[in-house]
PDB file of C-alpha atoms in Angstrom:
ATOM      1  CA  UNK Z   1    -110.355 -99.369  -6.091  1.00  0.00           C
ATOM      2  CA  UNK Z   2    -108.897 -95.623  -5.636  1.00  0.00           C
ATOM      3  CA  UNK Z   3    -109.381 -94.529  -1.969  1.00  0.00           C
ATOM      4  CA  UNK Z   4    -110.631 -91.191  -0.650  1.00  0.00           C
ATOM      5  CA  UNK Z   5    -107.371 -90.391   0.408  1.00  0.00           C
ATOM      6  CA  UNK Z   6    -105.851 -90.536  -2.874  1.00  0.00           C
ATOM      7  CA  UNK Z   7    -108.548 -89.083  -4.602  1.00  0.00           C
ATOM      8  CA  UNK Z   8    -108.213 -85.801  -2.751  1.00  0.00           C
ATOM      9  CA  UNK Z   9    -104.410 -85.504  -3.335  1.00  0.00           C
ATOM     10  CA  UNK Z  10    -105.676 -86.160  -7.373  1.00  0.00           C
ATOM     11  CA  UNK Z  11    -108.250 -83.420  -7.232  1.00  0.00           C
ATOM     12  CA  UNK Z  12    -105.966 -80.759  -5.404  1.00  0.00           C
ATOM     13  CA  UNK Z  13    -103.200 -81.399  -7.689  1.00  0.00           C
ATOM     14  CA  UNK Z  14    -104.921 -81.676 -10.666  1.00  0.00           C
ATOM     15  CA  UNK Z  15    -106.396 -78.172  -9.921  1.00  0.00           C
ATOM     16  CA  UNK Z  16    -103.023 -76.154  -8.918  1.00  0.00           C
ATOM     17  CA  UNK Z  17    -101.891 -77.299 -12.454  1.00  0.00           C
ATOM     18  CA  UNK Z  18    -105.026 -76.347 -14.619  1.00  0.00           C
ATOM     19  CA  UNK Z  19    -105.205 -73.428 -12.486  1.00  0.00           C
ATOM     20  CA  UNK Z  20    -101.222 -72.715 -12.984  1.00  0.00           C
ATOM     21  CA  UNK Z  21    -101.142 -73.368 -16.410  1.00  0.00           C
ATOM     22  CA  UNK Z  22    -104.451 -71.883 -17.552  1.00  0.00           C
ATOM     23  CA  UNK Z  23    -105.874 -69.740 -15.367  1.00  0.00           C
ATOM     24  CA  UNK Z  24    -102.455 -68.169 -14.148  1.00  0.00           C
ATOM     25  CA  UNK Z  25    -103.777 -67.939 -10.739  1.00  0.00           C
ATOM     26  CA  UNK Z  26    -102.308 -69.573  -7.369  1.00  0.00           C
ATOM     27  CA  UNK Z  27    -104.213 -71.824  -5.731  1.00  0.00           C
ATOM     28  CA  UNK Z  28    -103.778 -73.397  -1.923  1.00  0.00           C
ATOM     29  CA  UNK Z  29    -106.579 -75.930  -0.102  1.00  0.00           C
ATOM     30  CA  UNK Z  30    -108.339 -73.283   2.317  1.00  0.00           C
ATOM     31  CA  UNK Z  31    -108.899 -74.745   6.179  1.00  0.00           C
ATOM     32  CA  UNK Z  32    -112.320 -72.311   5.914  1.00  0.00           C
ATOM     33  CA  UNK Z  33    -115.106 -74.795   5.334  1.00  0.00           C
ATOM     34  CA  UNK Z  34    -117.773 -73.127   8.097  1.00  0.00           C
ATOM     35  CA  UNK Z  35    -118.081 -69.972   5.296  1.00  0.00           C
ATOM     36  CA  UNK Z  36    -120.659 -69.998   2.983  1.00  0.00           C
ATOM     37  CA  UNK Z  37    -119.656 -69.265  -0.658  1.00  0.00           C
ATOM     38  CA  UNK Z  38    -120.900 -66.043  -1.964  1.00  0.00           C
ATOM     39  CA  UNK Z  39    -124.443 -66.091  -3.652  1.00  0.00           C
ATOM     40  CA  UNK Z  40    -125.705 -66.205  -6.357  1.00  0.00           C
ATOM     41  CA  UNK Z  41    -123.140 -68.948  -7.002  1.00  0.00           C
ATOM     42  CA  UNK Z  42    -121.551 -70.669 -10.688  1.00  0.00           C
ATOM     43  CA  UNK Z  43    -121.603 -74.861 -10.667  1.00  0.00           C
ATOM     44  CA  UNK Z  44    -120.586 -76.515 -13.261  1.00  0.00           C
ATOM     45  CA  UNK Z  45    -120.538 -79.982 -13.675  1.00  0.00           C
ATOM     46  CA  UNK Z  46    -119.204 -82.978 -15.688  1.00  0.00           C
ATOM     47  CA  UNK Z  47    -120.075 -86.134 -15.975  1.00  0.00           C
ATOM     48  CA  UNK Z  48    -117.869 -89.512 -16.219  1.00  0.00           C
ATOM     49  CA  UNK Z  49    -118.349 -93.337 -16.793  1.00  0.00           C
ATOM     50  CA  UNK Z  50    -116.977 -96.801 -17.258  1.00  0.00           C
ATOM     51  CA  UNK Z  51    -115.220 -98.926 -14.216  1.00  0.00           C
ATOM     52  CA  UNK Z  52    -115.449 -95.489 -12.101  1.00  0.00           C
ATOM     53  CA  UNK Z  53    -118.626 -93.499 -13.106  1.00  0.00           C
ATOM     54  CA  UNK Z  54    -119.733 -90.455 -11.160  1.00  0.00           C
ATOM     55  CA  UNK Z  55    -119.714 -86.284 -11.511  1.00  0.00           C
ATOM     56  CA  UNK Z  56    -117.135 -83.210 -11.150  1.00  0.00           C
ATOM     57  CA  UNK Z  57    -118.377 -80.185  -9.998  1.00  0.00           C
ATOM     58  CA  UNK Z  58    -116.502 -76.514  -9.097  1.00  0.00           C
ATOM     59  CA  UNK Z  59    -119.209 -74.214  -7.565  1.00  0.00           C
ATOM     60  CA  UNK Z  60    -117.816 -70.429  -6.485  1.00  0.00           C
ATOM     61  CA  UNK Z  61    -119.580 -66.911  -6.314  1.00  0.00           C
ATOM     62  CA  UNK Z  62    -120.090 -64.737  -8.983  1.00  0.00           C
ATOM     63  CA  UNK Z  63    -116.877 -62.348  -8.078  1.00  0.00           C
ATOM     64  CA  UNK Z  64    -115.068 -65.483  -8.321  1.00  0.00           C
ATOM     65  CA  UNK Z  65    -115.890 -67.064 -11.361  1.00  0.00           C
ATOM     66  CA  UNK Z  66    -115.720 -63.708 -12.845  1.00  0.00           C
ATOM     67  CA  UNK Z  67    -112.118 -62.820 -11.764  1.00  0.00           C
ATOM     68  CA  UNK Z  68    -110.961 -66.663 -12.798  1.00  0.00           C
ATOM     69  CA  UNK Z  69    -112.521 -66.255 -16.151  1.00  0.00           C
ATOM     70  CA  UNK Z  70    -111.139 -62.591 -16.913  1.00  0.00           C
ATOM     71  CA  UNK Z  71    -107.497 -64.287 -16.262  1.00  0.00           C
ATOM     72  CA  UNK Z  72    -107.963 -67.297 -18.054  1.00  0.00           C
ATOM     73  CA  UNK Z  73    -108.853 -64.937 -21.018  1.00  0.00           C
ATOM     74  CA  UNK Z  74    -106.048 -62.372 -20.178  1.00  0.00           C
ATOM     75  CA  UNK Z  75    -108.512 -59.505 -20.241  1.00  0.00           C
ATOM     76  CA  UNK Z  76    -107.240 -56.163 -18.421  1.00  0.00           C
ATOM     77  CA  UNK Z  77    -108.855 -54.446 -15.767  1.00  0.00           C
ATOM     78  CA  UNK Z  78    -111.839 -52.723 -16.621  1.00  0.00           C
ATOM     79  CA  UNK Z  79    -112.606 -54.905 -19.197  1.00  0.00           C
ATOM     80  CA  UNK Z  80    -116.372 -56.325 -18.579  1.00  0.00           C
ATOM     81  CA  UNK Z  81    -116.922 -60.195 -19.445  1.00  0.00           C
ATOM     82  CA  UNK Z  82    -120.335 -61.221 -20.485  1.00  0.00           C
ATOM     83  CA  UNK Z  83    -122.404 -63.713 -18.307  1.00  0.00           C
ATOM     84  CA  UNK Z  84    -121.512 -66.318 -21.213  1.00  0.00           C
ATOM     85  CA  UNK Z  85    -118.086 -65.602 -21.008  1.00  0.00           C
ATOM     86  CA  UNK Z  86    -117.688 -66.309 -17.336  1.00  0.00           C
ATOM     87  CA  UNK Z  87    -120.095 -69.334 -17.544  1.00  0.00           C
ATOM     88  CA  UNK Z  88    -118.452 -70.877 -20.477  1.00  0.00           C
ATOM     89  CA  UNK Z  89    -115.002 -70.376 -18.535  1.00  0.00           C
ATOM     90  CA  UNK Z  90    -116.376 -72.438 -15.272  1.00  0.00           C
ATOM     91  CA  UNK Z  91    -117.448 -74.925 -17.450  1.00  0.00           C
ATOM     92  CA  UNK Z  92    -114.145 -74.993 -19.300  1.00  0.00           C
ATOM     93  CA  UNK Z  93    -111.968 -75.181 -16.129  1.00  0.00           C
ATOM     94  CA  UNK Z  94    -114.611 -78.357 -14.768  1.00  0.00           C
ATOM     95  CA  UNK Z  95    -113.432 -80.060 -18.381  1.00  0.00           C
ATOM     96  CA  UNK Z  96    -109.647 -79.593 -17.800  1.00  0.00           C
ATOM     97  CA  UNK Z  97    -110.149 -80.248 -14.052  1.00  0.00           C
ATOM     98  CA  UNK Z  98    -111.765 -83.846 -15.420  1.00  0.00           C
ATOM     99  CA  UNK Z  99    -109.045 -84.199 -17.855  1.00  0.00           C
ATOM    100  CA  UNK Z 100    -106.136 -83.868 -15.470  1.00  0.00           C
ATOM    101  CA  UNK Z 101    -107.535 -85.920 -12.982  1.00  0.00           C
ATOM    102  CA  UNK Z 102    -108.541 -88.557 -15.473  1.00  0.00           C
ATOM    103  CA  UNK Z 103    -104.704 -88.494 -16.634  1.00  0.00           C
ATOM    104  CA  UNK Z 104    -103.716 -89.221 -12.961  1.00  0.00           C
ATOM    105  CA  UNK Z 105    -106.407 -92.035 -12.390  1.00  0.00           C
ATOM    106  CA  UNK Z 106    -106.434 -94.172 -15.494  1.00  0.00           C
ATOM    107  CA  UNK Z 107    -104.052 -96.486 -15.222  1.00  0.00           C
ATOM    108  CA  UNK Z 108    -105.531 -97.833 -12.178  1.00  0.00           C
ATOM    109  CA  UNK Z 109    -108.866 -96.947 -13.330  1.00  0.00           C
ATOM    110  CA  UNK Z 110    -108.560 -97.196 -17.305  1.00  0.00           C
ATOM    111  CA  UNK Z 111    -110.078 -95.162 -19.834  1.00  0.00           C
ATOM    112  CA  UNK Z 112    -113.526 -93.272 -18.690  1.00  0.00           C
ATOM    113  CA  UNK Z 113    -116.172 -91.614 -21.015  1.00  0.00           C
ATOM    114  CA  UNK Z 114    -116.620 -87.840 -20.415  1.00  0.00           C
ATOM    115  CA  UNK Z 115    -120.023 -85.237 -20.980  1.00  0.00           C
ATOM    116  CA  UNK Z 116    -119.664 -81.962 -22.059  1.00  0.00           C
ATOM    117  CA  UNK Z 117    -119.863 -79.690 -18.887  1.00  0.00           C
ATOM    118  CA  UNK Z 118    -123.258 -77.728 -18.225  1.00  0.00           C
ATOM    119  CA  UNK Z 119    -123.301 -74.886 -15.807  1.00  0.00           C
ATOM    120  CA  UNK Z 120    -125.996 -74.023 -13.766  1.00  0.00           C
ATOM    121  CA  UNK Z 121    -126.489 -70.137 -11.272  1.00  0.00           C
ATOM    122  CA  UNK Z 122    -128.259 -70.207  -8.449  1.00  0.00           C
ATOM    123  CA  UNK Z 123    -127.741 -70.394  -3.966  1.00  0.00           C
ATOM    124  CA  UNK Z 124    -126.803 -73.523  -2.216  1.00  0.00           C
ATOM    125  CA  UNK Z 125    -126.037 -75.216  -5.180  1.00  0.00           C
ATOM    126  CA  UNK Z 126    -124.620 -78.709  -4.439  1.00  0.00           C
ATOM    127  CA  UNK Z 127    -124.364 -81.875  -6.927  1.00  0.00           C
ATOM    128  CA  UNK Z 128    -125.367 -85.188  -5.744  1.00  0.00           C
ATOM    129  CA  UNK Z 129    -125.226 -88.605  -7.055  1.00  0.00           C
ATOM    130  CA  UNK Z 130    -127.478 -90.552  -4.842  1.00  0.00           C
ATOM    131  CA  UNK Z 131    -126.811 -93.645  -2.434  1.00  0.00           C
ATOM    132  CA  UNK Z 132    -123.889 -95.965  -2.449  1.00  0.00           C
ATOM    133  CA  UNK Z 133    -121.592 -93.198  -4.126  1.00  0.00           C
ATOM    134  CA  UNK Z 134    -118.189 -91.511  -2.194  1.00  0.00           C
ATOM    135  CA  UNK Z 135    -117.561 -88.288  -2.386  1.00  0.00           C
ATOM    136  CA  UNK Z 136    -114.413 -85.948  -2.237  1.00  0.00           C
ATOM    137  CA  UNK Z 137    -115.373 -82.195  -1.601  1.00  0.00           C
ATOM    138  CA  UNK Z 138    -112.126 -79.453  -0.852  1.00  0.00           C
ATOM    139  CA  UNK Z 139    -112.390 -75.989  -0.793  1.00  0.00           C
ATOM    140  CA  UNK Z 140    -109.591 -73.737  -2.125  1.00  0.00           C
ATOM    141  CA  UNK Z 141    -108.762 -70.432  -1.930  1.00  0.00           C
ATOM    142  CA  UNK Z 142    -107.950 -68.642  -5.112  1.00  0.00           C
ATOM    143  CA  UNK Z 143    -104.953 -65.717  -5.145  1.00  0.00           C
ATOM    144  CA  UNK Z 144    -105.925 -65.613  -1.152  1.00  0.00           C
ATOM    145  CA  UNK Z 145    -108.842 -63.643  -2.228  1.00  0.00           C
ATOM    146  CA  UNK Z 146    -111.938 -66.195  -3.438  1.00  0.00           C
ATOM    147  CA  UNK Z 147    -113.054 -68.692  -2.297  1.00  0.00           C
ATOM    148  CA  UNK Z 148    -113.814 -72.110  -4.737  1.00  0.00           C
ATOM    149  CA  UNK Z 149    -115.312 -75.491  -3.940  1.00  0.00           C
ATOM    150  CA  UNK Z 150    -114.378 -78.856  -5.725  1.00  0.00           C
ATOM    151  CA  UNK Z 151    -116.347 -81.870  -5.642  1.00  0.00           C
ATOM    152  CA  UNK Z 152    -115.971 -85.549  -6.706  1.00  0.00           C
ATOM    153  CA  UNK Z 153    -118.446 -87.922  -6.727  1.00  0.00           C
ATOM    154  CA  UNK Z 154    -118.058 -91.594  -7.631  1.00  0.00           C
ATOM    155  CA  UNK Z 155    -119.064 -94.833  -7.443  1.00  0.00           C
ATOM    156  CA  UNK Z 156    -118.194 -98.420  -9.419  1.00  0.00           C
ATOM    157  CA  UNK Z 157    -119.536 -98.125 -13.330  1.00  0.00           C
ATOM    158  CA  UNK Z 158    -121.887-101.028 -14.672  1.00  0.00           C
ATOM    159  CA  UNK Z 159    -118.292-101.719 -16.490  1.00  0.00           C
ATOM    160  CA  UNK Z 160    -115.762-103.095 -13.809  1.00  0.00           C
TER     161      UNK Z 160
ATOM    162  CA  UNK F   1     -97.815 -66.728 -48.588  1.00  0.00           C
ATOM    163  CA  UNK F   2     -98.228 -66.399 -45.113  1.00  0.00           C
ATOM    164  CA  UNK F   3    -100.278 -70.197 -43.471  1.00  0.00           C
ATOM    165  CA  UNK F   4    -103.732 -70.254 -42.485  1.00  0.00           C
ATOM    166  CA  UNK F   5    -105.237 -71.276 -38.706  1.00  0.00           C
ATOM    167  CA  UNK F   6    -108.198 -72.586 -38.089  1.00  0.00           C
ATOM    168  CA  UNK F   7    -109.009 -73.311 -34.158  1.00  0.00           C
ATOM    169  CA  UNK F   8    -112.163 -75.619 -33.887  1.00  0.00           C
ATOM    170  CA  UNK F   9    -114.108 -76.247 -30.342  1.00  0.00           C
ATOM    171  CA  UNK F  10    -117.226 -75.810 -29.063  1.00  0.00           C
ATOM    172  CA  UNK F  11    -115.986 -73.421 -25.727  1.00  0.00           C
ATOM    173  CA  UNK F  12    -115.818 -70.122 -27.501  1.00  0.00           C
ATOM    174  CA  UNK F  13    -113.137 -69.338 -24.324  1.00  0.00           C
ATOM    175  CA  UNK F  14    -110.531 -72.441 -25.173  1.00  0.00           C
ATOM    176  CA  UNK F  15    -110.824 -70.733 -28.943  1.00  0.00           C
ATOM    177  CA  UNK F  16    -110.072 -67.239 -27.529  1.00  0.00           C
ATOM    178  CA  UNK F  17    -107.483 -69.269 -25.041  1.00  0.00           C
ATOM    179  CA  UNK F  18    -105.759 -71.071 -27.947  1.00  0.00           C
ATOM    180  CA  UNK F  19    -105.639 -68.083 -29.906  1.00  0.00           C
ATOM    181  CA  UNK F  20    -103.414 -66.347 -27.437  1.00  0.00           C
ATOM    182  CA  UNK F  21    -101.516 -69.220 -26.788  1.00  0.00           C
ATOM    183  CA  UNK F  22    -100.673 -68.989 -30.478  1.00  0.00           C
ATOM    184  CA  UNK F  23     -99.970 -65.841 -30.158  1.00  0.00           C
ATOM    185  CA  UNK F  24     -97.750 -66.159 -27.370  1.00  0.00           C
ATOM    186  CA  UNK F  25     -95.719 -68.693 -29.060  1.00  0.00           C
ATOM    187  CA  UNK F  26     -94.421 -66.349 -31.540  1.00  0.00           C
ATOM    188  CA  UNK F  27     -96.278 -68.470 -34.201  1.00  0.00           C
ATOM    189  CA  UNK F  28     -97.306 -66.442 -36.943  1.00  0.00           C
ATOM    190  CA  UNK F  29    -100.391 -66.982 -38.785  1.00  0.00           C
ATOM    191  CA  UNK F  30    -101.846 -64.398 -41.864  1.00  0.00           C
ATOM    192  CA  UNK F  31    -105.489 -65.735 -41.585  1.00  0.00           C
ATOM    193  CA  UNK F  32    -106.947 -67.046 -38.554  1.00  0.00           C
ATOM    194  CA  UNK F  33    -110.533 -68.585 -38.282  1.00  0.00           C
ATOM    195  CA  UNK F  34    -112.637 -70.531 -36.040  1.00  0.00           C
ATOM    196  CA  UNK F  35    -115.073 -73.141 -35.717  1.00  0.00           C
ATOM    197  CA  UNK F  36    -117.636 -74.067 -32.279  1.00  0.00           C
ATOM    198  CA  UNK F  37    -118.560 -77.473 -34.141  1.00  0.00           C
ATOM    199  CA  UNK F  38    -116.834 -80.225 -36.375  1.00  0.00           C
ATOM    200  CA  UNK F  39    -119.522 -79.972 -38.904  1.00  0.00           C
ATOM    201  CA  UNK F  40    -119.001 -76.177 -39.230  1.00  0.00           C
ATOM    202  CA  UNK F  41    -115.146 -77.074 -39.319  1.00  0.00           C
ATOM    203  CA  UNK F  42    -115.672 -79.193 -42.332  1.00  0.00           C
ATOM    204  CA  UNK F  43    -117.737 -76.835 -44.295  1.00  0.00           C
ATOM    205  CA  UNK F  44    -114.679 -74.060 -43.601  1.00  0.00           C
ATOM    206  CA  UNK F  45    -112.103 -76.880 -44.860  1.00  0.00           C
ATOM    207  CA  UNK F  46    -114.348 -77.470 -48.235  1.00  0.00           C
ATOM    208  CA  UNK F  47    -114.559 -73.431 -48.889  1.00  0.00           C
ATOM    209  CA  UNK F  48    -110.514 -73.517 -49.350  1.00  0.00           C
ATOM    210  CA  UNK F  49    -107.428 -75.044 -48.131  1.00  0.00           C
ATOM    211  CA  UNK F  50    -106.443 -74.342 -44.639  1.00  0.00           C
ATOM    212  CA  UNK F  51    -102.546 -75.053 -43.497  1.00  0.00           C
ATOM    213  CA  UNK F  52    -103.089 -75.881 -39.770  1.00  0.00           C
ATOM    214  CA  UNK F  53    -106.466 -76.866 -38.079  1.00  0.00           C
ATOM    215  CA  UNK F  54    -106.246 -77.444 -34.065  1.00  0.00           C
ATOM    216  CA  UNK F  55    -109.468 -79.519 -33.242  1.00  0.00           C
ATOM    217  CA  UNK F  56    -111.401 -80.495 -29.658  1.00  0.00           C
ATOM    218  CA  UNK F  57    -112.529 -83.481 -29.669  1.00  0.00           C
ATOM    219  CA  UNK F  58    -115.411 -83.824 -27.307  1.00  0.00           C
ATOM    220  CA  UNK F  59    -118.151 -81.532 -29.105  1.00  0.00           C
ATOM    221  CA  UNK F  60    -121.478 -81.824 -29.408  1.00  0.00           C
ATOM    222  CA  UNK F  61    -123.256 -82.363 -33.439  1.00  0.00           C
ATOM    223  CA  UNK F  62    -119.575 -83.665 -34.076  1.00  0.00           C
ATOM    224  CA  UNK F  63    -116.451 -84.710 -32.466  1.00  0.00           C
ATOM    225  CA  UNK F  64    -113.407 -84.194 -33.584  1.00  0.00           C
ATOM    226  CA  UNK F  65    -111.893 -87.810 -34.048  1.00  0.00           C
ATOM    227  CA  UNK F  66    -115.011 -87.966 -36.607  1.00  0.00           C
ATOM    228  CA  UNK F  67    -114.306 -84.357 -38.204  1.00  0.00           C
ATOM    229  CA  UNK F  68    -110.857 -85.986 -38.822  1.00  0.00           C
ATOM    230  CA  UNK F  69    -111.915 -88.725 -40.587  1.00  0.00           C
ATOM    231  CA  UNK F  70    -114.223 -86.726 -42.373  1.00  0.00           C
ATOM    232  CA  UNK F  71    -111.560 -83.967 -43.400  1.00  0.00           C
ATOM    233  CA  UNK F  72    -108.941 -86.472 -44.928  1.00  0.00           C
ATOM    234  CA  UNK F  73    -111.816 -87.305 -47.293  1.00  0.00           C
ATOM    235  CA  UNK F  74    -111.959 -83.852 -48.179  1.00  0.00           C
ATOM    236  CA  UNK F  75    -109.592 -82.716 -51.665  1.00  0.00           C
ATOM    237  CA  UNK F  76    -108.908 -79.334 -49.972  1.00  0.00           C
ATOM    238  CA  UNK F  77    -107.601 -81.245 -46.699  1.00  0.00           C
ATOM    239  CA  UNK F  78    -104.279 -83.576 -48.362  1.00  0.00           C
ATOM    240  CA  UNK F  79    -102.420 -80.644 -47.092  1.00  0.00           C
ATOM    241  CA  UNK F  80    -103.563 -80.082 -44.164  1.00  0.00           C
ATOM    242  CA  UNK F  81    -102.100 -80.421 -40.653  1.00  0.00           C
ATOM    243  CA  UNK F  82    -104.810 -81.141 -38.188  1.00  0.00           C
ATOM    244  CA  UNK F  83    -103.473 -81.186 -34.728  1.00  0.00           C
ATOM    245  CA  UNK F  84    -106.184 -82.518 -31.637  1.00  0.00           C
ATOM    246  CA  UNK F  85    -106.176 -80.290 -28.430  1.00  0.00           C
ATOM    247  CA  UNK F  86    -108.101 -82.338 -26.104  1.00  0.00           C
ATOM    248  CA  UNK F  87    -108.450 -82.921 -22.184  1.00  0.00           C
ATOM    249  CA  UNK F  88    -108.577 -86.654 -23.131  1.00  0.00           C
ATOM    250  CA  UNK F  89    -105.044 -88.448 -22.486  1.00  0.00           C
ATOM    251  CA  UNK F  90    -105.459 -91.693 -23.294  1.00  0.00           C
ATOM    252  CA  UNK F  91    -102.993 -93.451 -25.919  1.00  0.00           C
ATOM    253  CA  UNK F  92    -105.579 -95.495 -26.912  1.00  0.00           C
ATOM    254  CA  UNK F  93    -107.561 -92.994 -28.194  1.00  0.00           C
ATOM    255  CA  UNK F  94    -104.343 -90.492 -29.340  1.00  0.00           C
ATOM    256  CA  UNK F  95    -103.252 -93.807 -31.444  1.00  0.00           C
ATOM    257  CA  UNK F  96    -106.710 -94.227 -33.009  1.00  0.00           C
ATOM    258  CA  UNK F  97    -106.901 -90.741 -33.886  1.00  0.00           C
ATOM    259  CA  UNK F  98    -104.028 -90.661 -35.708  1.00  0.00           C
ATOM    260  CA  UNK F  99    -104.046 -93.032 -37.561  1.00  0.00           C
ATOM    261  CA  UNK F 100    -107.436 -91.934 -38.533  1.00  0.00           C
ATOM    262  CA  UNK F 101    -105.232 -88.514 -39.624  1.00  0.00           C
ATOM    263  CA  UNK F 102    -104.383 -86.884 -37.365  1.00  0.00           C
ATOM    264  CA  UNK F 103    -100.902 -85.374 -37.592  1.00  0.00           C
ATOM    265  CA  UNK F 104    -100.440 -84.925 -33.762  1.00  0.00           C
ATOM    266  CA  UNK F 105    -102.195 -84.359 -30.544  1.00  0.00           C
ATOM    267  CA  UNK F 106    -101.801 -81.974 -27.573  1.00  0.00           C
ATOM    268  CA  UNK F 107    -103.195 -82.764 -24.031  1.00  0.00           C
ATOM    269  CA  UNK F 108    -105.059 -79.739 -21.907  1.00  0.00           C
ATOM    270  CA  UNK F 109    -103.832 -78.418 -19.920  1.00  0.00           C
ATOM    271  CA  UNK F 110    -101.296 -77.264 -22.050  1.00  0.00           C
ATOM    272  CA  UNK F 111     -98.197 -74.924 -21.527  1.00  0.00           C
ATOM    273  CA  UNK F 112     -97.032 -72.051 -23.963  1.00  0.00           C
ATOM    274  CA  UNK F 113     -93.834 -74.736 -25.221  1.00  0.00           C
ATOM    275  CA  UNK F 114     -95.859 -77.512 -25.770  1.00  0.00           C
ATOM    276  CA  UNK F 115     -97.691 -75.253 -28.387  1.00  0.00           C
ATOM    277  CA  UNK F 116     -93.836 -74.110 -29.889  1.00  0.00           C
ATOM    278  CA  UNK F 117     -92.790 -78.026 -29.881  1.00  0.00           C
ATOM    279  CA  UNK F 118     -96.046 -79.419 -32.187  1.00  0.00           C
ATOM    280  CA  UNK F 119     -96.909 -76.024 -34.337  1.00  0.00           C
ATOM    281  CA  UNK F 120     -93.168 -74.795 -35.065  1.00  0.00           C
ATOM    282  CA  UNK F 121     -92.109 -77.988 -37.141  1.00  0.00           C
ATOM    283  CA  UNK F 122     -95.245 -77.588 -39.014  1.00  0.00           C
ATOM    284  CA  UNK F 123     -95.135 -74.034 -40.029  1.00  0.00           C
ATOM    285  CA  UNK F 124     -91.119 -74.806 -41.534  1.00  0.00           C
TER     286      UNK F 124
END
C-alpha cells in the first residue's frame, strides 16, 4: 500500500508540472497553514476507484481561481472571465491533477476509474470521505501571491 | 486545400487550451471546429470529412474510446486521423483504443512539442 509520505511527494509534484505545463504559473508548498483561504472559495473535486478508491479536491478563493484560470487560457489583463470560465478551469486543473498523479501511482496501484470533476462555491468548503480513509492535504502558494489547497483522500477499493 | 481540425471535449477551457496549443505549434489548420460531446462529434464527422479530430475521452453522453469506434464506422471518417488527448495514461487502455482506431494518443498534461511530434507527421 502507498504511504502518506509518498503520497504527498506525488501530489506536490504532480501539481508543479500541471501547473508548469498548463497553467504557466510557479508553484512552491506554502509553510502558511494557520490562514484561512479567501471566501467565497472554488472546490472542485474528482472522484477515483478500484484497488485505491477515494477523492481529489483543489479548493482556493475566488481571486485565485480567477487569476489561474485567466493564465491557463492566456487571456491579457483586463480581459474579464465568466464565472463558467473560471469554474470549468478549477475543475479542469482537479482532472489533470488526477491524471498526473494517477501516472505516478499505477504501477504500484494499477489502473483506477476516474469521474468527471464537479465544482462547487461556497466558505469552509472541505471534502470528506468518511471513516477508515487517509488523507493528504498541502497548501501551496501560487506565483507567491495566492494561496491553493490540495487534498487527497483514500482508502482500499472493494477491488484489491 | 488547406486540413480541417476538429477538437472534441466536454471542458469548453481544454478546447480553448488545445486550440492555442495548436496554434502555438505552428500547425496550420484552414477550418477549425469543436465538439463538448462524442455524440455531437459524430454528427460533425457525418456532415463532411474532417482531416484531424483530437478527442477526450472521459465525457459524459459519450466517451471518446466509444466515439472512436463509432467514427471508423462512419464513410466520411476512412480518412480521418483521430488523435486521443486524455489525462488517462494507462497502456492498457492507449492499446485498446487504438486498435479500436485510434491513430495515436497524447497524455495531459501535455507540452507545446508533444503537440509538434503527433500532429506534424499527420498534416505531411
Amino acid at each position: 500500500m502507498i504511504t502518506t509520505v509518498s503520497l504527498k511527494d506525488v501530489l506536490l509534484d504532480s501539481t508543479k508540472e500541471v501547473f508548469e505545463t498548463m497553467v504557466f504559473m510557479a508553484v512552491e508548498e506554502s509553510l502558511q497553514d494557520g490562514t484561512s483561504l479567501d471566501a467565497p472559495a472554488l472546490l472542485a473535486t474528482i472522484t477515483f476507484k478500484g484497488r485505491l478508491e477515494g477523492c481529489l479536491g483543489i479548493c482556493c478563493g475566488q481571486t485565485c481561481a480567477s487569476a489561474v484560470a485567466a493564465s491557463m487560457l492566456g487571456m491579457a489583463s483586463g480581459e474579464e472571465l465568466g464565472a463558467n470560465d473560471v469554474s470549468d478551469a478549477i475543475g479542469e486543473i482537479a482532472n489533470m491533477l488526477l491524471g498526473a498523479v494517477k501516472s505516478r501511482i499505477q504501477n504500484e496501484v494499477g489502473n483506477i476509474e476516474v469521474s468527471i470533476p464537479s465544482v462547487v462555491e461556497g466558505r469552509e468548503l472541505r471534502s470528506s470521505l468518511g471513516e477508515g480513509s487517509s488523507q493528504v492535504r498541502i497548501r501551496v502558494s501560487i506565483e507567491e501571491e495566492h494561496i491553493a489547497e490540495l487534498s487527497l483522500l483514500y482508502r482500499e477499493g472493494c477491488n484489491h | 486545400m488547406g486540413k480541417s481540425l476538429m477538437i472534441v471535449d466536454d471542458s469548453a477551457t481544454m478546447r480553448k487550451i488545445i486550440m492555442r496549443t495548436v496554434r502555438m505549434s505552428g500547425l496550420e489548420f484552414e477550418r477549425t471546429e469543436e465538439a463538448g460531446s462524442g455524440v455531437e462529434a459524430l454528427e460533425k464527422l457525418k456532415a463532411g470529412p474532417i482531416d484531424v479530430v483530437l478527442c477526450d475521452i472521459n465525457m459524459p453522453e459519450m466517451n471518446g474510446t466509444e466515439m472512436v469506434k463509432q467514427a471508423r464506422q462512419l464513410p466520411n471518417c476512412s480518412g480521418t486521423k483521430i488523435i486521443m488527448v486524455s489525462t488517462e495514461s494507462a497502456q492498457e487502455l492507449i492499446d485498446r483504443v487504438i486498435a479500436d482506431g485510434a491513430d495515436g494518443y497524447i497524455t495531459k498534461p501535455f507540452t507545446l512539442e508533444k503537440f509538434q511530434e503527433k500532429l506534424a507527421p499527420l498534416l505531411n
